[in-house]
């Protein structure tokens, strides 16, 4: 359908723009806000791909939890003197540009010219049914039970680690 | 007829490249951190696209775990930033060289 393509083009354009703005902004708060916009676009793209649960999680966990934490830290550190943090555009940036150019061309060639997408012309007919909370929940609590438990342990360890790291060490 | 798969893959490649530029060229550790999140997200987009086009749930389950690990990484990473800032009063990654040999 042409509407779907139009929505995709719109979301992709906004996603690339916000990502570029995130990298180019001098002010870290503006970077964070651009990145939140990027996450909303990605959530829209997940909806286009019929992945409902992940679209909601993208907004709730990424735009909600993680970015609030980042903005909080930016405010906590009071980075008002950001201008002094000179971003030199010397040899390193040039090297970065060359590396990225080679890398991007390689990826685009791989994705667009080789045959990795052969036989995948349209979305699978089951696409709408696998992204629901029901089917994701069934998969996570049966086939992926061990990774799910490991993720729980990881989050637990991360919370304790973050607490210990950020705690003020008073002798 | 839905949006073709190569479009999603190309968008994901572009977003990943922008993230790499951010990591390599910016000096503010928090912006570097956000660029890493952007790269994680572009890979997530690839996984979800393949998952939908193949009709297989594995990709989406993997994205679920990536989101959980990214949350853990954000918590620990920002705690490290706070404790570094407390010790050195800077967020410039050029000045964070105490582990350098």
CSV table of C-alpha atoms in Angstrom, one decimal:
chain,number,residue,atom,x,y,z
A,1,UNK,CA,0.0,0.0,0.0
A,2,UNK,CA,1.2,3.5,-0.8
A,3,UNK,CA,0.2,4.9,2.5
A,4,UNK,CA,2.5,2.5,4.3
A,5,UNK,CA,5.4,3.6,2.1
A,6,UNK,CA,4.6,7.2,2.8
A,7,UNK,CA,4.5,6.6,6.5
A,8,UNK,CA,7.8,4.7,6.3
A,9,UNK,CA,9.5,7.5,4.3
A,10,UNK,CA,8.3,10.1,6.8
A,11,UNK,CA,9.4,8.1,9.8
A,12,UNK,CA,12.8,7.3,8.2
A,13,UNK,CA,13.4,10.9,7.3
A,14,UNK,CA,12.6,12.1,10.8
A,15,UNK,CA,14.7,9.3,12.3
A,16,UNK,CA,17.8,10.2,10.3
A,17,UNK,CA,17.3,13.9,11.0
A,18,UNK,CA,17.0,13.4,14.7
A,19,UNK,CA,20.0,11.0,14.8
A,20,UNK,CA,22.2,13.6,12.9
A,21,UNK,CA,21.0,16.4,15.2
A,22,UNK,CA,21.9,14.2,18.2
A,23,UNK,CA,25.5,13.9,17.0
A,24,UNK,CA,25.8,17.5,15.8
A,25,UNK,CA,24.3,19.3,18.7
A,26,UNK,CA,26.7,21.1,21.1
A,27,UNK,CA,24.2,21.1,24.0
A,28,UNK,CA,23.8,17.6,25.5
A,29,UNK,CA,20.3,18.3,26.6
A,30,UNK,CA,19.3,19.0,23.0
A,31,UNK,CA,21.1,15.8,22.0
A,32,UNK,CA,19.0,13.9,24.5
A,33,UNK,CA,15.8,15.4,23.2
A,34,UNK,CA,16.8,14.6,19.6
A,35,UNK,CA,17.5,11.0,20.6
A,36,UNK,CA,14.0,10.7,22.3
A,37,UNK,CA,12.5,11.9,19.0
A,38,UNK,CA,14.5,9.2,17.3
A,39,UNK,CA,13.2,6.5,19.6
A,40,UNK,CA,9.6,7.6,18.9
A,41,UNK,CA,10.3,7.2,15.1
A,42,UNK,CA,11.8,3.7,15.7
A,43,UNK,CA,8.7,2.8,17.7
A,44,UNK,CA,6.6,3.9,14.7
A,45,UNK,CA,8.7,1.7,12.4
A,46,UNK,CA,8.2,-1.2,14.8
A,47,UNK,CA,4.5,-0.7,14.5
A,48,UNK,CA,4.8,-0.7,10.7
A,49,UNK,CA,6.6,-4.0,11.1
A,50,UNK,CA,3.7,-5.3,13.2
A,51,UNK,CA,5.8,-5.6,16.4
A,52,UNK,CA,3.3,-4.1,18.8
A,53,UNK,CA,4.9,-5.1,22.1
A,54,UNK,CA,8.4,-3.9,21.1
A,55,UNK,CA,6.9,-0.6,19.9
A,56,UNK,CA,5.4,0.0,23.4
A,57,UNK,CA,8.6,-1.2,25.1
A,58,UNK,CA,10.7,1.1,23.0
A,59,UNK,CA,8.8,4.1,24.3
A,60,UNK,CA,8.4,2.9,27.8
A,61,UNK,CA,12.0,1.6,28.4
A,62,UNK,CA,14.1,3.7,26.0
A,63,UNK,CA,12.3,7.0,25.7
A,64,UNK,CA,10.9,6.6,29.2
A,65,UNK,CA,13.4,5.0,31.6
A,66,UNK,CA,16.8,5.2,29.9
A,67,UNK,CA,16.5,8.7,28.5
A,68,UNK,CA,15.1,10.1,31.8
A,69,UNK,CA,18.2,8.7,33.5
A,70,UNK,CA,20.5,10.3,30.9
A,71,UNK,CA,18.7,13.7,31.2
A,72,UNK,CA,18.8,13.4,35.0
A,73,UNK,CA,22.6,12.8,34.9
A,74,UNK,CA,23.1,15.8,32.5
A,75,UNK,CA,21.2,18.0,34.9
A,76,UNK,CA,23.0,16.5,38.0
A,77,UNK,CA,26.4,17.2,36.5
A,78,UNK,CA,25.4,20.8,35.6
A,79,UNK,CA,27.2,20.8,32.3
A,80,UNK,CA,26.8,24.5,31.7
A,81,UNK,CA,30.4,25.0,30.7
A,82,UNK,CA,29.9,22.6,27.8
A,83,UNK,CA,31.2,25.3,25.4
A,84,UNK,CA,34.7,24.9,26.9
A,85,UNK,CA,34.7,21.3,25.9
A,86,UNK,CA,36.2,22.0,22.5
A,87,UNK,CA,35.4,19.4,19.9
A,88,UNK,CA,38.5,19.6,17.8
A,89,UNK,CA,37.9,18.7,14.1
A,90,UNK,CA,41.4,17.5,13.4
A,91,UNK,CA,43.0,14.3,12.3
A,92,UNK,CA,40.8,12.2,14.5
A,93,UNK,CA,37.5,13.4,13.0
A,94,UNK,CA,38.9,12.9,9.5
A,95,UNK,CA,39.9,9.4,10.4
A,96,UNK,CA,36.4,8.8,11.9
A,97,UNK,CA,34.8,10.1,8.7
A,98,UNK,CA,36.9,7.7,6.5
A,99,UNK,CA,36.2,4.7,8.8
A,100,UNK,CA,32.5,5.5,8.8
A,101,UNK,CA,32.3,6.0,5.0
A,102,UNK,CA,34.0,2.7,4.3
A,103,UNK,CA,31.8,1.0,6.9
A,104,UNK,CA,28.6,2.5,5.7
A,105,UNK,CA,29.3,1.6,2.0
A,106,UNK,CA,30.1,-1.9,3.1
A,107,UNK,CA,26.9,-2.3,5.0
A,108,UNK,CA,24.8,-0.7,2.3
A,109,UNK,CA,26.4,-3.0,-0.3
A,110,UNK,CA,25.8,-6.0,1.8
A,111,UNK,CA,22.1,-5.1,2.4
A,112,UNK,CA,21.2,-3.8,-1.0
A,113,UNK,CA,23.3,-5.6,-3.6
A,114,UNK,CA,23.9,-9.1,-2.2
A,115,UNK,CA,21.1,-11.6,-2.0
A,116,UNK,CA,20.4,-11.5,1.8
A,117,UNK,CA,16.7,-10.4,1.1
A,118,UNK,CA,16.0,-13.0,-1.6
A,119,UNK,CA,12.6,-14.7,-1.1
A,120,UNK,CA,11.6,-12.0,1.4
A,121,UNK,CA,9.6,-9.7,-1.0
A,122,UNK,CA,6.6,-9.2,1.3
A,123,UNK,CA,6.0,-9.4,5.0
A,124,UNK,CA,5.3,-12.9,6.3
A,125,UNK,CA,1.5,-13.5,6.7
A,126,UNK,CA,2.1,-14.4,10.4
A,127,UNK,CA,3.9,-11.1,11.0
A,128,UNK,CA,0.9,-9.5,12.7
A,129,UNK,CA,0.3,-12.5,15.1
A,130,UNK,CA,3.9,-12.9,16.3
A,131,UNK,CA,4.4,-9.4,17.7
A,132,UNK,CA,1.5,-9.5,20.1
A,133,UNK,CA,2.0,-9.6,23.9
A,134,UNK,CA,0.4,-13.1,23.9
A,135,UNK,CA,2.8,-14.7,21.5
A,136,UNK,CA,5.9,-12.9,22.9
A,137,UNK,CA,4.9,-13.9,26.4
A,138,UNK,CA,4.5,-17.5,25.4
A,139,UNK,CA,7.9,-17.5,23.7
A,140,UNK,CA,9.7,-15.7,26.5
A,141,UNK,CA,8.3,-18.0,29.2
A,142,UNK,CA,8.9,-21.3,27.3
A,143,UNK,CA,11.6,-21.2,24.7
A,144,UNK,CA,13.6,-18.3,26.1
A,145,UNK,CA,13.0,-19.0,29.8
A,146,UNK,CA,16.7,-19.4,30.6
A,147,UNK,CA,17.8,-16.1,28.9
A,148,UNK,CA,14.9,-14.4,30.6
A,149,UNK,CA,16.1,-15.6,34.0
A,150,UNK,CA,19.6,-14.5,33.2
A,151,UNK,CA,18.4,-11.1,32.2
A,152,UNK,CA,16.7,-10.8,35.5
A,153,UNK,CA,20.0,-11.6,37.3
A,154,UNK,CA,21.8,-9.1,35.0
A,155,UNK,CA,19.4,-6.3,35.9
A,156,UNK,CA,19.7,-7.2,39.6
A,157,UNK,CA,23.5,-7.1,39.4
A,158,UNK,CA,23.4,-3.8,37.4
A,159,UNK,CA,21.2,-2.1,40.0
A,160,UNK,CA,23.6,-3.1,42.8
A,161,UNK,CA,26.6,-2.2,40.7
A,162,UNK,CA,25.1,1.2,39.9
A,163,UNK,CA,24.4,1.9,43.5
A,164,UNK,CA,27.9,1.0,44.7
A,165,UNK,CA,29.5,3.0,41.8
A,166,UNK,CA,27.6,6.2,42.3
A,167,UNK,CA,27.7,6.1,46.1
A,168,UNK,CA,29.8,8.7,47.8
A,169,UNK,CA,32.8,7.1,49.4
A,170,UNK,CA,33.2,8.5,52.8
A,171,UNK,CA,36.1,7.0,54.7
B,1,UNK,CA,2.4,-5.0,-0.6
B,2,UNK,CA,4.3,-3.8,2.4
B,3,UNK,CA,7.5,-1.7,2.5
B,4,UNK,CA,10.4,-3.8,1.1
B,5,UNK,CA,12.9,-5.3,3.5
B,6,UNK,CA,16.0,-3.5,1.9
B,7,UNK,CA,14.5,-0.2,2.9
B,8,UNK,CA,14.5,-1.1,6.6
B,9,UNK,CA,18.0,-2.6,6.3
B,10,UNK,CA,19.3,0.6,4.5
B,11,UNK,CA,17.8,2.9,7.2
B,12,UNK,CA,19.3,0.7,9.9
B,13,UNK,CA,22.7,0.9,8.2
B,14,UNK,CA,22.5,4.7,8.0
B,15,UNK,CA,21.5,5.1,11.7
B,16,UNK,CA,24.3,2.8,12.7
B,17,UNK,CA,26.8,4.8,10.7
B,18,UNK,CA,25.6,8.0,12.4
B,19,UNK,CA,26.0,6.3,15.7
B,20,UNK,CA,29.6,5.4,14.8
B,21,UNK,CA,30.3,9.0,13.8
B,22,UNK,CA,29.0,10.1,17.2
B,23,UNK,CA,31.2,7.6,19.1
B,24,UNK,CA,34.4,8.4,17.1
B,25,UNK,CA,34.1,12.2,16.9
B,26,UNK,CA,32.4,13.5,20.0
B,27,UNK,CA,34.3,14.1,23.2
B,28,UNK,CA,31.5,14.5,25.7
B,29,UNK,CA,31.1,11.1,27.4
B,30,UNK,CA,27.3,11.4,27.7
B,31,UNK,CA,26.9,12.1,24.0
B,32,UNK,CA,29.2,9.1,23.2
B,33,UNK,CA,26.9,7.1,25.5
B,34,UNK,CA,23.8,8.2,23.6
B,35,UNK,CA,25.5,7.3,20.3
B,36,UNK,CA,26.0,3.8,21.6
B,37,UNK,CA,22.3,3.6,22.4
B,38,UNK,CA,21.5,4.8,18.8
B,39,UNK,CA,23.7,2.0,17.4
B,40,UNK,CA,21.9,-0.6,19.6
B,41,UNK,CA,18.6,0.7,18.3
B,42,UNK,CA,19.6,0.5,14.6
B,43,UNK,CA,20.6,-3.2,15.1
B,44,UNK,CA,17.2,-3.7,16.9
B,45,UNK,CA,15.5,-2.4,13.7
B,46,UNK,CA,17.3,-4.9,11.6
B,47,UNK,CA,16.3,-7.7,13.9
B,48,UNK,CA,12.6,-6.7,14.0
B,49,UNK,CA,12.5,-6.3,10.2
B,50,UNK,CA,13.9,-9.8,9.6
B,51,UNK,CA,11.7,-11.2,12.3
B,52,UNK,CA,8.6,-9.8,10.6
B,53,UNK,CA,9.6,-10.8,7.1
B,54,UNK,CA,10.6,-14.3,8.1
B,55,UNK,CA,7.6,-14.8,10.4
B,56,UNK,CA,9.9,-16.0,13.2
B,57,UNK,CA,9.7,-14.7,16.7
B,58,UNK,CA,13.4,-15.2,17.6
B,59,UNK,CA,14.4,-11.8,16.3
B,60,UNK,CA,11.8,-10.0,18.4
B,61,UNK,CA,12.7,-12.0,21.5
B,62,UNK,CA,16.4,-11.0,21.0
B,63,UNK,CA,15.3,-7.4,20.7
B,64,UNK,CA,13.5,-7.8,24.0
B,65,UNK,CA,16.8,-8.9,25.7
B,66,UNK,CA,18.8,-6.2,24.0
B,67,UNK,CA,16.4,-3.6,25.5
B,68,UNK,CA,16.9,-5.1,28.9
B,69,UNK,CA,20.7,-5.2,28.6
B,70,UNK,CA,20.7,-1.6,27.3
B,71,UNK,CA,18.8,-0.6,30.4
B,72,UNK,CA,21.4,-2.3,32.6
B,73,UNK,CA,24.2,-0.8,30.6
B,74,UNK,CA,22.7,2.7,31.0
B,75,UNK,CA,22.4,2.3,34.8
B,76,UNK,CA,26.0,1.1,35.2
B,77,UNK,CA,27.5,3.5,32.6
B,78,UNK,CA,25.8,6.6,34.0
B,79,UNK,CA,26.9,5.6,37.5
B,80,UNK,CA,30.5,5.4,36.2
B,81,UNK,CA,30.1,8.8,34.6
B,82,UNK,CA,28.9,10.3,37.9
B,83,UNK,CA,31.7,8.8,39.9
B,84,UNK,CA,34.3,9.9,37.3
B,85,UNK,CA,32.9,13.4,37.4
B,86,UNK,CA,33.1,13.4,41.1
B,87,UNK,CA,36.7,12.6,41.0
B,88,UNK,CA,37.9,14.5,37.9
B,89,UNK,CA,35.3,17.3,37.4
B,90,UNK,CA,35.1,16.6,33.7
B,91,UNK,CA,33.0,14.7,31.1
B,92,UNK,CA,35.7,15.0,28.4
B,93,UNK,CA,36.8,11.5,27.3
B,94,UNK,CA,40.3,12.9,26.4
B,95,UNK,CA,40.9,13.6,30.1
B,96,UNK,CA,39.7,10.2,31.3
B,97,UNK,CA,43.0,8.4,31.0
B,98,UNK,CA,43.7,6.9,34.4
B,99,UNK,CA,43.4,3.4,33.0
B,100,UNK,CA,45.9,4.3,30.3
B,101,UNK,CA,49.2,2.5,30.5
